[in-house]
PDB file of C-alpha atoms in Angstrom:
ATOM      1  CA  UNK A   8       1.748   0.037   6.615  1.00 91.00           C
ATOM      2  CA  UNK A   9      -1.659  -2.179   6.825  1.00 90.00           C
ATOM      3  CA  UNK A  10      -4.345  -3.273   3.950  1.00 91.00           C
ATOM      4  CA  UNK A  11      -7.705  -4.766   5.390  1.00 92.00           C
ATOM      5  CA  UNK A  12     -10.020  -6.506   2.810  1.00 92.00           C
ATOM      6  CA  UNK A  13     -13.265  -5.201   3.400  1.00 87.00           C
ATOM      7  CA  UNK A  14     -15.383  -8.398   3.382  1.00 88.00           C
ATOM      8  CA  UNK A  15     -13.207 -10.890   5.324  1.00 90.00           C
ATOM      9  CA  UNK A  16     -11.332  -7.919   7.291  1.00 90.00           C
ATOM     10  CA  UNK A  17      -8.352 -10.329   5.779  1.00 94.00           C
ATOM     11  CA  UNK A  18      -5.247  -7.772   6.906  1.00 93.00           C
ATOM     12  CA  UNK A  19      -2.094  -7.290   5.628  1.00 95.00           C
ATOM     13  CA  UNK A  20       0.658  -5.338   7.795  1.00 94.00           C
ATOM     14  CA  UNK A  21       4.465  -4.105   6.996  1.00 94.00           C
ATOM     15  CA  UNK A  22       6.383  -2.162   8.708  1.00 93.00           C
ATOM     16  CA  UNK A  23       8.588   0.547   7.501  1.00 94.00           C
ATOM     17  CA  UNK A  24      11.301   3.045   8.336  1.00 93.00           C
ATOM     18  CA  UNK A  25       9.044   5.903   6.092  1.00 91.00           C
ATOM     19  CA  UNK A  26       6.181   6.383   4.251  1.00 87.00           C
ATOM     20  CA  UNK A  27       8.020   7.771   1.333  1.00 90.00           C
ATOM     21  CA  UNK A  28       6.756   6.803  -1.877  1.00 89.00           C
ATOM     22  CA  UNK A  29       8.913   3.917  -2.909  1.00 91.00           C
ATOM     23  CA  UNK A  30       8.041   2.424   0.296  1.00 93.00           C
ATOM     24  CA  UNK A  31       4.215   3.819  -0.084  1.00 92.00           C
ATOM     25  CA  UNK A  32       4.241   1.780  -4.010  1.00 93.00           C
ATOM     26  CA  UNK A  33       6.168  -1.268  -2.527  1.00 94.00           C
ATOM     27  CA  UNK A  34       3.633  -2.122   0.472  1.00 94.00           C
ATOM     28  CA  UNK A  35       0.686  -2.143  -2.499  1.00 94.00           C
ATOM     29  CA  UNK A  36       2.486  -4.495  -4.559  1.00 95.00           C
ATOM     30  CA  UNK A  37       3.781  -6.669  -1.375  1.00 96.00           C
ATOM     31  CA  UNK A  38      -0.086  -6.435  -0.187  1.00 96.00           C
ATOM     32  CA  UNK A  39      -1.656  -8.150  -3.348  1.00 96.00           C
ATOM     33  CA  UNK A  40       0.760 -10.228  -3.491  1.00 96.00           C
ATOM     34  CA  UNK A  41      -0.520 -11.559  -0.014  1.00 96.00           C
ATOM     35  CA  UNK A  42      -3.873 -11.968  -1.053  1.00 96.00           C
ATOM     36  CA  UNK A  43      -3.221 -13.264  -4.166  1.00 95.00           C
ATOM     37  CA  UNK A  44      -4.815 -10.890  -6.537  1.00 95.00           C
ATOM     38  CA  UNK A  45      -5.884  -6.757  -6.640  1.00 95.00           C
ATOM     39  CA  UNK A  46      -8.691  -5.218  -5.730  1.00 93.00           C
ATOM     40  CA  UNK A  47     -11.456  -3.150  -7.587  1.00 93.00           C
ATOM     41  CA  UNK A  48     -11.156  -0.205  -5.417  1.00 91.00           C
ATOM     42  CA  UNK A  49      -8.445   1.436  -2.784  1.00 90.00           C
ATOM     43  CA  UNK A  50      -9.774   3.747  -0.309  1.00 86.00           C
ATOM     44  CA  UNK A  51      -6.735   5.000   1.482  1.00 86.00           C
ATOM     45  CA  UNK A  52      -5.592   7.636   4.148  1.00 80.00           C
ATOM     46  CA  UNK A  53      -5.093  10.726   2.925  1.00 74.00           C
ATOM     47  CA  UNK A  54      -1.545  10.520   3.303  1.00 77.00           C
ATOM     48  CA  UNK A  55       0.564  13.038   1.055  1.00 76.00           C
ATOM     49  CA  UNK A  56       2.487  10.058  -0.675  1.00 77.00           C
ATOM     50  CA  UNK A  57      -0.253   8.777  -2.094  1.00 76.00           C
ATOM     51  CA  UNK A  58      -2.683  11.791  -2.555  1.00 79.00           C
ATOM     52  CA  UNK A  59      -2.286  15.073  -3.804  1.00 77.00           C
ATOM     53  CA  UNK A  60      -5.561  16.699  -3.149  1.00 73.00           C
ATOM     54  CA  UNK A  61      -7.878  15.658  -0.691  1.00 67.00           C
ATOM     55  CA  UNK A  62     -11.295  16.246  -2.209  1.00 68.00           C
ATOM     56  CA  UNK A  63     -14.001  14.009  -2.213  1.00 63.00           C
ATOM     57  CA  UNK A  64     -15.769  15.034  -5.722  1.00 68.00           C
ATOM     58  CA  UNK A  65     -12.199  16.202  -7.325  1.00 74.00           C
ATOM     59  CA  UNK A  66      -9.109  13.879  -5.445  1.00 76.00           C
ATOM     60  CA  UNK A  67      -6.139  13.836  -7.505  1.00 82.00           C
ATOM     61  CA  UNK A  68      -3.791  11.639  -6.797  1.00 85.00           C
ATOM     62  CA  UNK A  69      -0.121  11.417  -6.961  1.00 86.00           C
ATOM     63  CA  UNK A  70       1.104  10.014 -10.516  1.00 87.00           C
ATOM     64  CA  UNK A  71       3.414   7.104  -9.639  1.00 87.00           C
ATOM     65  CA  UNK A  72       0.549   5.914  -7.462  1.00 88.00           C
ATOM     66  CA  UNK A  73      -1.758   6.556 -10.166  1.00 89.00           C
ATOM     67  CA  UNK A  74      -0.133   4.603 -12.476  1.00 92.00           C
ATOM     68  CA  UNK A  75       0.607   1.747  -9.973  1.00 93.00           C
ATOM     69  CA  UNK A  76      -3.536   1.639  -9.392  1.00 93.00           C
ATOM     70  CA  UNK A  77      -3.595   1.353 -13.160  1.00 94.00           C
ATOM     71  CA  UNK A  78      -0.977  -1.310 -13.771  1.00 95.00           C
ATOM     72  CA  UNK A  79      -3.362  -3.764 -11.075  1.00 95.00           C
ATOM     73  CA  UNK A  80      -6.172  -2.315 -12.947  1.00 94.00           C
ATOM     74  CA  UNK A  81      -7.839  -0.383  -9.531  1.00 94.00           C
ATOM     75  CA  UNK A  82      -9.353   2.838  -8.597  1.00 90.00           C
ATOM     76  CA  UNK A  83      -8.192   4.928  -6.190  1.00 87.00           C
ATOM     77  CA  UNK A  84     -11.018   6.905  -4.286  1.00 83.00           C
ATOM     78  CA  UNK A  85      -9.222   8.264  -1.177  1.00 84.00           C
ATOM     79  CA  UNK A  86     -11.317   8.328   2.245  1.00 79.00           C
ATOM     80  CA  UNK A  87     -13.049  11.620   3.577  1.00 74.00           C
ATOM     81  CA  UNK A  88     -10.856  13.850   5.340  1.00 74.00           C
ATOM     82  CA  UNK A  89     -12.132  13.102   9.015  1.00 70.00           C
ATOM     83  CA  UNK A  90     -14.264  10.531   7.791  1.00 68.00           C
ATOM     84  CA  UNK A  91     -13.224   6.918   9.715  1.00 65.00           C
ATOM     85  CA  UNK A  92     -16.751   5.493   8.270  1.00 68.00           C
ATOM     86  CA  UNK A  93     -15.278   5.495   4.900  1.00 70.00           C
ATOM     87  CA  UNK A  94     -12.912   2.748   5.717  1.00 73.00           C
ATOM     88  CA  UNK A  95     -14.376   1.242   8.974  1.00 73.00           C
ATOM     89  CA  UNK A  96     -12.701  -2.044   8.390  1.00 74.00           C
ATOM     90  CA  UNK A  97      -9.366  -0.730   8.113  1.00 77.00           C
ATOM     91  CA  UNK A  98     -10.204   1.379  10.826  1.00 78.00           C
ATOM     92  CA  UNK A  99     -11.232  -1.227  13.307  1.00 82.00           C
ATOM     93  CA  UNK A 100      -8.313  -3.363  11.970  1.00 84.00           C
ATOM     94  CA  UNK A 101      -5.704  -1.272  12.691  1.00 83.00           C
ATOM     95  CA  UNK A 102      -7.028  -1.036  16.299  1.00 85.00           C
ATOM     96  CA  UNK A 103      -7.478  -4.334  16.941  1.00 87.00           C
ATOM     97  CA  UNK A 104      -3.636  -5.104  15.336  1.00 87.00           C
ATOM     98  CA  UNK A 105      -2.380  -2.439  17.568  1.00 82.00           C
ATOM     99  CA  UNK A 106      -3.173  -4.115  20.129  1.00 84.00           C
ATOM    100  CA  UNK A 107      -2.106  -7.635  18.801  1.00 83.00           C
ATOM    101  CA  UNK A 108       0.745  -7.401  17.263  1.00 88.00           C
ATOM    102  CA  UNK A 109       2.634  -4.049  18.943  1.00 86.00           C
ATOM    103  CA  UNK A 110       1.901  -4.351  22.366  1.00 86.00           C
ATOM    104  CA  UNK A 111       2.751  -8.498  22.005  1.00 87.00           C
ATOM    105  CA  UNK A 112       6.464  -7.059  20.775  1.00 90.00           C
ATOM    106  CA  UNK A 113       6.730  -3.721  22.460  1.00 88.00           C
ATOM    107  CA  UNK A 114       9.613  -6.000  24.924  1.00 90.00           C
ATOM    108  CA  UNK A 115      11.092  -7.330  22.400  1.00 91.00           C
ATOM    109  CA  UNK A 116      14.603  -6.117  20.034  1.00 92.00           C
ATOM    110  CA  UNK A 117      14.921  -6.591  16.615  1.00 93.00           C
ATOM    111  CA  UNK A 118      18.466  -5.430  14.742  1.00 94.00           C
ATOM    112  CA  UNK A 119      16.817  -5.291  11.035  1.00 94.00           C
ATOM    113  CA  UNK A 120      13.599  -4.271   9.026  1.00 94.00           C
ATOM    114  CA  UNK A 121      13.828  -8.055   8.070  1.00 95.00           C
ATOM    115  CA  UNK A 122      13.820  -9.972  11.466  1.00 95.00           C
ATOM    116  CA  UNK A 123      11.026  -7.064  12.511  1.00 94.00           C
ATOM    117  CA  UNK A 124       8.826  -7.994   9.391  1.00 95.00           C
ATOM    118  CA  UNK A 125       8.825 -11.857   9.704  1.00 95.00           C
ATOM    119  CA  UNK A 126       8.024 -11.477  13.894  1.00 94.00           C
ATOM    120  CA  UNK A 127       4.988  -9.166  12.143  1.00 93.00           C
ATOM    121  CA  UNK A 128       4.093 -11.494   9.552  1.00 94.00           C
ATOM    122  CA  UNK A 129       3.904 -14.636  11.689  1.00 94.00           C
ATOM    123  CA  UNK A 130       1.812 -12.921  14.142  1.00 93.00           C
ATOM    124  CA  UNK A 131      -0.721 -11.390  11.666  1.00 93.00           C
ATOM    125  CA  UNK A 132      -0.957 -14.850  10.661  1.00 94.00           C
ATOM    126  CA  UNK A 133      -1.897 -15.825  13.931  1.00 93.00           C
ATOM    127  CA  UNK A 134      -4.285 -13.103  13.953  1.00 92.00           C
ATOM    128  CA  UNK A 135      -5.672 -13.650  10.241  1.00 93.00           C
ATOM    129  CA  UNK A 136      -6.515 -17.450  11.439  1.00 94.00           C
ATOM    130  CA  UNK A 137      -8.013 -16.710  15.420  1.00 93.00           C
ATOM    131  CA  UNK A 138     -11.785 -17.725  15.025  1.00 93.00           C
ATOM    132  CA  UNK A 139     -14.237 -14.489  14.932  1.00 89.00           C
ATOM    133  CA  UNK A 140     -15.925 -13.883  18.389  1.00 87.00           C
ATOM    134  CA  UNK A 141     -19.359 -13.230  16.745  1.00 86.00           C
ATOM    135  CA  UNK A 142     -19.720 -14.840  13.807  1.00 85.00           C
ATOM    136  CA  UNK A 143     -18.447 -19.116  12.200  1.00 89.00           C
ATOM    137  CA  UNK A 144     -15.086 -18.811  10.757  1.00 92.00           C
ATOM    138  CA  UNK A 145     -11.725 -16.692  10.263  1.00 93.00           C
ATOM    139  CA  UNK A 146     -10.446 -13.814   8.603  1.00 93.00           C
ATOM    140  CA  UNK A 147      -8.666 -16.037   6.427  1.00 95.00           C
ATOM    141  CA  UNK A 148     -11.045 -18.911   6.000  1.00 94.00           C
ATOM    142  CA  UNK A 149     -13.919 -16.457   5.420  1.00 93.00           C
ATOM    143  CA  UNK A 150     -11.002 -14.667   2.608  1.00 95.00           C
ATOM    144  CA  UNK A 151     -10.721 -18.286   0.802  1.00 94.00           C
ATOM    145  CA  UNK A 152     -14.165 -19.271   0.942  1.00 94.00           C
ATOM    146  CA  UNK A 153     -16.105 -16.040  -0.253  1.00 92.00           C
ATOM    147  CA  UNK A 154     -13.987 -12.986  -1.073  1.00 92.00           C
ATOM    148  CA  UNK A 155     -10.963 -14.824  -3.086  1.00 94.00           C
ATOM    149  CA  UNK A 156     -13.160 -15.472  -6.189  1.00 93.00           C
ATOM    150  CA  UNK A 157     -14.243 -11.138  -6.189  1.00 94.00           C
ATOM    151  CA  UNK A 158     -10.163 -11.009  -6.500  1.00 95.00           C
ATOM    152  CA  UNK A 159      -8.825  -9.391 -10.047  1.00 94.00           C
ATOM    153  CA  UNK A 160      -5.351 -11.702 -10.565  1.00 94.00           C
ATOM    154  CA  UNK A 161      -2.342 -10.557 -11.049  1.00 95.00           C
ATOM    155  CA  UNK A 162      -0.457  -8.623 -13.967  1.00 94.00           C
ATOM    156  CA  UNK A 163       2.290 -11.425 -15.199  1.00 93.00           C
ATOM    157  CA  UNK A 164       5.172  -8.748 -13.887  1.00 93.00           C
ATOM    158  CA  UNK A 165       4.678  -6.662 -10.381  1.00 92.00           C
ATOM    159  CA  UNK A 166       4.350  -2.943 -10.744  1.00 93.00           C
ATOM    160  CA  UNK A 167       7.973  -1.234 -11.284  1.00 91.00           C
ATOM    161  CA  UNK A 168       8.225   1.868  -9.810  1.00 86.00           C
ATOM    162  CA  UNK A 169       9.266   4.954 -11.855  1.00 74.00           C
ATOM    163  CA  UNK A 170       9.984   9.158 -10.661  1.00 73.00           C
ATOM    164  CA  UNK A 171       8.832  11.765 -12.255  1.00 73.00           C
ATOM    165  CA  UNK A 172      11.002  15.114 -12.068  1.00 78.00           C
ATOM    166  CA  UNK A 173      11.339  18.141 -14.561  1.00 82.00           C
ATOM    167  CA  UNK A 174      14.596  18.936 -15.436  1.00 81.00           C
ATOM    168  CA  UNK A 175      15.689  22.444 -17.407  1.00 84.00           C
ATOM    169  CA  UNK A 176      17.828  21.644 -20.585  1.00 88.00           C
ATOM    170  CA  UNK A 177      21.119  23.659 -19.985  1.00 86.00           C
ATOM    171  CA  UNK A 178      22.809  25.742 -22.382  1.00 87.00           C
ATOM    172  CA  UNK A 179      25.278  22.733 -23.266  1.00 87.00           C
ATOM    173  CA  UNK A 180      22.189  20.615 -24.433  1.00 89.00           C
ATOM    174  CA  UNK A 181      22.790  18.162 -20.841  1.00 90.00           C
ATOM    175  CA  UNK A 182      20.288  18.037 -18.010  1.00 90.00           C
ATOM    176  CA  UNK A 183      20.870  17.127 -14.486  1.00 87.00           C
ATOM    177  CA  UNK A 184      19.127  14.356 -12.404  1.00 83.00           C
ATOM    178  CA  UNK A 185      20.135  12.990  -9.327  1.00 82.00           C
ATOM    179  CA  UNK A 186      23.637  15.067  -9.971  1.00 86.00           C
ATOM    180  CA  UNK A 187      23.794  13.344 -12.924  1.00 88.00           C
ATOM    181  CA  UNK A 188      24.073  14.767 -16.398  1.00 90.00           C
ATOM    182  CA  UNK A 189      22.560  13.597 -19.407  1.00 90.00           C
ATOM    183  CA  UNK A 190      22.844  14.869 -23.183  1.00 91.00           C
ATOM    184  CA  UNK A 191      19.365  15.766 -25.207  1.00 89.00           C
ATOM    185  CA  UNK A 192      18.471  16.394 -28.247  1.00 88.00           C
ATOM    186  CA  UNK A 193      19.801  19.998 -29.243  1.00 81.00           C
ATOM    187  CA  UNK A 194      16.085  20.598 -30.450  1.00 82.00           C
ATOM    188  CA  UNK A 195      15.422  21.338 -26.320  1.00 76.00           C
TER     189      UNK A 195
END
């Protein structure tokens, strides 16, 4: 997962074994904690985990992803399909980070995801504090001086993941969710 702020190009990176809903939401929560605030808008790829229908004018956002965005007071506007110019900062940063982090650790062995993420975060800190070539400062210094004040404050508690399922009430007034039986009022 790679998250990038648009102006400073300050980045957040985290490795996951899969990009299922739980990891997708946790990645966003960790990104906002890393930034120290939430953004006004998210422009994600059209990953099926977060975007049910990728349409520029009427996108359909996954219910859980939408709840997370509402919790952080953020709007979700998915990038158009095959339109990398909708998020140029992220596209360029992903390319640079691929060389900066992935290439640097390609010959190392990690025995846990936590160990891998510790190394990624160490290299990410180097990346964010590395001076720009064609402009003053670094990603981190531009973020602190010019962009951090535009972030919204984080809510008192981080978002808690919820899962939505539909269940049919059986003849014995129970529903089955993850092989567990739960009773429901007899009216249903």
